[in-house]
Tab-separated table of C-alpha atoms in Angstrom:
chain	number	residue	atom	x	y	z
A	23	ASN	CA	96.418	122.951	97.122
A	24	ALA	CA	98.000	122.915	93.661
A	25	GLY	CA	100.778	120.372	94.503
A	26	VAL	CA	102.627	119.554	91.305
A	27	THR	CA	101.579	121.402	88.208
A	28	GLN	CA	102.782	120.522	84.698
A	29	THR	CA	102.071	122.026	81.304
A	30	PRO	CA	101.012	121.398	78.568
A	31	LYS	CA	98.454	118.624	79.144
A	32	PHE	CA	98.447	117.504	75.559
A	33	GLN	CA	100.897	118.184	72.703
A	34	VAL	CA	101.420	116.864	69.189
A	35	LEU	CA	104.882	117.319	67.714
A	36	LYS	CA	106.365	116.541	64.353
A	37	THR	CA	109.535	114.508	64.213
A	38	GLY	CA	112.516	116.796	64.734
A	39	GLN	CA	110.688	119.581	66.517
A	40	SER	CA	111.703	120.620	69.971
A	41	MET	CA	109.564	121.444	73.030
A	42	THR	CA	109.791	122.011	76.747
A	43	LEU	CA	107.509	120.550	79.389
A	44	GLN	CA	107.185	122.812	82.332
A	45	CYS	CA	106.729	121.724	85.950
A	46	ALA	CA	106.333	123.515	89.226
A	47	GLN	CA	105.663	122.418	92.750
A	48	ASP	CA	104.411	124.462	95.683
A	49	MET	CA	105.228	122.048	98.516
A	50	ASN	CA	108.789	123.374	99.202
A	51	HIS	CA	110.157	120.000	98.144
A	52	ASN	CA	113.918	119.501	97.571
A	53	SER	CA	113.716	116.656	95.023
A	54	MET	CA	111.988	116.688	91.640
A	55	TYR	CA	111.655	114.042	88.942
A	56	TRP	CA	110.578	113.380	85.395
A	57	TYR	CA	109.127	109.990	84.556
A	58	ARG	CA	107.679	108.647	81.401
A	59	GLN	CA	104.863	106.034	81.277
A	60	ASP	CA	104.480	103.533	78.475
A	61	PRO	CA	101.948	100.663	78.352
A	62	GLY	CA	103.143	97.558	80.107
A	63	MET	CA	106.313	99.208	81.313
A	64	GLY	CA	105.280	101.086	84.327
A	65	LEU	CA	107.030	104.379	85.021
A	66	ARG	CA	110.632	104.874	84.000
A	67	LEU	CA	112.801	107.671	85.439
A	68	ILE	CA	114.203	110.109	82.862
A	69	TYR	CA	116.025	112.602	85.009
A	70	TYR	CA	115.898	113.785	88.595
A	71	SER	CA	117.081	116.596	90.717
A	72	ALA	CA	117.884	115.739	94.252
A	73	SER	CA	118.138	119.374	95.250
A	74	GLU	CA	118.252	122.810	93.712
A	75	GLY	CA	121.294	123.198	91.501
A	76	THR	CA	121.816	119.491	90.816
A	77	THR	CA	120.444	117.160	88.092
A	78	ASP	CA	121.243	113.518	87.317
A	79	LYS	CA	120.308	110.972	84.683
A	80	GLY	CA	117.780	108.335	85.399
A	81	GLU	CA	117.012	105.085	83.592
A	82	VAL	CA	116.105	106.538	80.134
A	83	PRO	CA	117.790	109.948	79.696
A	84	ASN	CA	118.689	109.750	76.015
A	85	GLY	CA	116.968	112.475	73.866
A	86	TYR	CA	116.139	114.607	76.869
A	87	ASN	CA	117.623	117.512	78.828
A	88	VAL	CA	116.485	119.095	82.068
A	89	SER	CA	116.855	122.338	83.957
A	90	ARG	CA	116.204	122.903	87.647
A	91	LEU	CA	115.443	126.536	87.310
A	92	ASN	CA	114.916	127.113	91.024
A	93	LYS	CA	113.579	125.129	93.946
A	94	ARG	CA	110.066	125.181	92.536
A	95	GLU	CA	110.554	124.513	88.857
A	96	PHE	CA	112.053	121.588	86.882
A	97	SER	CA	111.656	121.557	83.086
A	98	LEU	CA	112.150	118.742	80.575
A	99	ARG	CA	113.270	119.481	77.033
A	100	LEU	CA	113.048	117.390	73.934
A	101	GLU	CA	115.632	118.795	71.549
A	102	SER	CA	114.665	116.801	68.481
A	103	ALA	CA	111.526	114.799	69.006
A	104	ALA	CA	111.329	111.196	67.757
A	105	PRO	CA	108.281	108.938	67.486
A	106	SER	CA	109.799	106.749	70.244
A	107	GLN	CA	109.284	109.646	72.618
A	108	THR	CA	105.489	109.410	72.231
A	109	SER	CA	104.508	108.804	75.832
A	110	VAL	CA	102.881	110.211	78.889
A	111	TYR	CA	105.247	112.314	80.981
A	112	PHE	CA	104.915	112.832	84.690
A	113	CYS	CA	106.648	115.398	86.835
A	114	ALA	CA	106.935	114.640	90.484
A	115	SER	CA	108.482	115.933	93.722
A	116	SER	CA	109.318	114.685	97.142
A	117	GLY	CA	109.935	115.817	100.644
A	118	THR	CA	111.922	118.080	102.807
A	119	ASP	CA	113.329	115.285	104.909
A	120	SER	CA	117.070	115.339	104.391
A	121	LEU	CA	117.144	111.518	104.670
A	122	ARG	CA	114.712	111.334	101.794
A	123	ARG	CA	114.191	107.588	102.093
A	124	GLY	CA	110.820	107.729	103.713
A	125	ASN	CA	109.508	110.621	101.611
A	126	THR	CA	106.452	110.165	99.514
A	127	ILE	CA	106.712	111.208	95.882
A	128	TYR	CA	103.748	113.344	94.634
A	129	PHE	CA	102.908	113.353	90.982
A	130	GLY	CA	101.475	115.939	88.571
A	131	GLU	CA	98.571	115.153	86.316
A	132	GLY	CA	100.688	114.199	83.297
A	133	SER	CA	101.467	115.482	79.826
A	134	TRP	CA	100.338	113.415	76.858
A	135	LEU	CA	102.889	113.784	74.026
A	136	THR	CA	102.555	112.430	70.548
A	137	VAL	CA	105.317	112.654	68.014
A	138	VAL	CA	104.257	112.030	64.402
B	25	ALA	CA	119.450	94.322	89.555
B	26	GLN	CA	116.867	96.025	91.747
B	27	SER	CA	113.332	95.503	90.446
B	28	VAL	CA	109.693	95.304	91.242
B	29	ALA	CA	107.310	92.778	89.763
B	30	GLN	CA	103.548	92.799	89.551
B	31	PRO	CA	102.780	89.364	88.222
B	32	GLU	CA	99.217	90.088	87.100
B	33	ASP	CA	98.397	92.439	84.271
B	34	GLN	CA	94.740	92.461	85.329
B	35	VAL	CA	92.725	91.464	88.375
B	36	ASN	CA	88.980	90.945	88.121
B	37	VAL	CA	86.821	90.940	91.223
B	38	ALA	CA	83.131	91.300	92.000
B	39	GLU	CA	81.919	94.267	94.021
B	40	GLY	CA	81.814	93.434	97.687
B	41	ASN	CA	84.428	90.722	97.462
B	42	PRO	CA	87.954	91.005	98.888
B	43	LEU	CA	90.696	92.018	96.471
B	44	THR	CA	94.446	91.425	96.293
B	45	VAL	CA	96.921	93.010	93.975
B	46	LYS	CA	100.257	91.304	94.149
B	47	CYS	CA	103.787	92.857	94.313
B	48	THR	CA	107.213	91.293	94.830
B	49	TYR	CA	110.531	93.071	94.885
B	50	SER	CA	114.166	92.384	94.431
B	51	VAL	CA	116.231	94.854	96.496
B	52	SER	CA	119.200	94.457	98.839
B	53	GLY	CA	118.598	95.385	102.407
B	54	ASN	CA	115.344	96.684	103.853
B	55	PRO	CA	113.387	98.543	101.188
B	56	TYR	CA	110.822	101.311	101.415
B	57	LEU	CA	107.632	100.239	99.646
B	58	PHE	CA	104.800	102.213	98.152
B	59	TRP	CA	101.492	101.742	96.396
B	60	TYR	CA	99.958	104.275	93.966
B	61	VAL	CA	96.693	104.333	92.060
B	62	GLN	CA	96.099	105.905	88.683
B	63	TYR	CA	92.635	106.708	87.321
B	64	PRO	CA	92.148	107.169	83.536
B	65	ASN	CA	93.943	110.193	82.182
B	66	ARG	CA	95.126	111.250	85.615
B	67	GLY	CA	98.312	111.333	87.547
B	68	LEU	CA	99.397	108.823	90.208
B	69	GLN	CA	97.902	109.157	93.606
B	70	PHE	CA	99.648	107.916	96.754
B	71	LEU	CA	97.852	105.162	98.628
B	72	LEU	CA	100.170	103.884	101.327
B	73	LYS	CA	103.786	103.118	102.180
B	74	TYR	CA	105.847	100.837	104.350
B	75	ILE	CA	108.966	102.332	105.976
B	76	THR	CA	109.398	100.317	109.174
B	77	GLY	CA	107.420	98.830	112.022
B	78	ASP	CA	104.123	96.982	111.753
B	79	ASN	CA	104.020	94.813	108.675
B	80	LEU	CA	100.429	95.685	108.019
B	81	VAL	CA	100.066	99.217	106.656
B	82	LYS	CA	96.760	100.982	106.332
B	83	GLY	CA	96.215	103.628	103.639
B	84	SER	CA	93.735	105.703	101.754
B	85	TYR	CA	90.227	104.573	100.607
B	86	GLY	CA	90.269	101.460	102.879
B	87	PHE	CA	93.287	99.927	101.255
B	88	GLU	CA	95.945	98.101	103.194
B	89	ALA	CA	99.169	96.289	102.379
B	90	GLU	CA	101.197	93.550	104.103
B	91	PHE	CA	104.917	93.559	104.023
B	92	ASN	CA	106.406	90.065	104.063
B	93	LYS	CA	110.209	90.186	104.260
B	94	SER	CA	110.741	86.405	103.836
B	95	GLN	CA	108.674	86.345	100.666
B	96	THR	CA	109.840	89.820	99.491
B	97	SER	CA	106.291	90.781	98.913
B	98	PHE	CA	104.081	93.799	99.529
B	99	HIS	CA	100.527	92.798	98.402
B	100	LEU	CA	97.754	95.411	98.276
B	101	LYS	CA	94.456	94.382	99.862
B	102	LYS	CA	90.958	95.618	100.530
B	103	PRO	CA	88.235	93.636	102.376
B	104	SER	CA	85.382	94.758	100.212
B	105	ALA	CA	85.966	96.082	96.658
B	106	LEU	CA	83.940	98.958	95.152
B	107	VAL	CA	83.304	99.613	91.464
B	108	SER	CA	85.027	102.933	91.970
B	109	ASP	CA	88.228	101.078	92.882
B	110	SER	CA	88.624	100.161	89.249
B	111	ALA	CA	91.933	101.714	88.158
B	112	LEU	CA	95.589	101.033	87.449
B	113	TYR	CA	97.743	100.185	90.506
B	114	PHE	CA	101.438	100.569	90.790
B	115	CYS	CA	103.822	99.126	93.366
B	116	ALA	CA	107.164	100.931	93.858
B	117	VAL	CA	110.263	100.466	95.851
B	118	ARG	CA	112.987	102.805	97.078
B	119	PRO	CA	116.236	100.919	97.799
B	120	PRO	CA	117.639	101.587	101.285
B	121	SER	CA	120.896	102.687	99.726
B	122	SER	CA	119.176	105.511	97.799
B	123	ASN	CA	119.897	109.043	98.892
B	124	THR	CA	118.010	110.627	96.037
B	125	GLY	CA	114.427	109.614	96.746
B	126	LYS	CA	113.797	108.092	93.393
B	127	LEU	CA	111.419	105.076	93.032
B	128	ILE	CA	111.544	101.987	90.965
B	129	PHE	CA	108.055	101.038	89.695
B	130	GLY	CA	106.453	97.790	88.712
B	131	GLN	CA	104.638	97.548	85.417
B	132	GLY	CA	101.172	98.121	86.883
B	133	THR	CA	98.097	96.033	87.503
B	134	THR	CA	94.661	96.947	86.143
B	135	LEU	CA	91.933	96.277	88.711
B	136	GLN	CA	88.467	95.743	87.341
B	137	VAL	CA	85.639	95.612	89.832
B	138	LYS	CA	82.344	94.492	88.347
B	139	PRO	CA	78.910	95.285	89.889
């Protein structure tokens, strides 16, 4: 029962470096999400993909790009990392119900990213 | 603007006592409401959700939540707290107009249960 798997777990980057966070889900979910978590701010949506082949900006998309590679995989790329992107990143996915509204979102274990 | 508020940064309770973690929301229409728990250095785990029907929702680990439409609240409760309940709790809402499934989260409340 893997659920949502994301890698790497921990990463330290220098300012200006690029990196990609990988995410895969094995629940046959249509929708996938990337959130970031910062102290006192809860989780904020970066990008989401309502279905395979589509991606849309969330609340805080600047400095990020995403790729919905197939139904299982949804990656997040930082093209030129900045200290403000130091955060914990969570990938998530939700349901097969076409209405979507009642679907539960399931989260990965998180990726701790530090930009120095 | 649509939002979720958790008015308490931290809640302290003695083991065996009842606990309440508060959540209020600001969303047009009838929202879909969720509670998640996060243990240190882990991802968020789903506890329970309100979609429709009975205002009292029962979830995992003995938790329950009461939906109150007039007060726009969805407080998380447990009759008898355990030390192992100590964690960070998030309330989240999905607006009824949403067709994408995304959630809006509150800022989180740390629950500390003391022996």
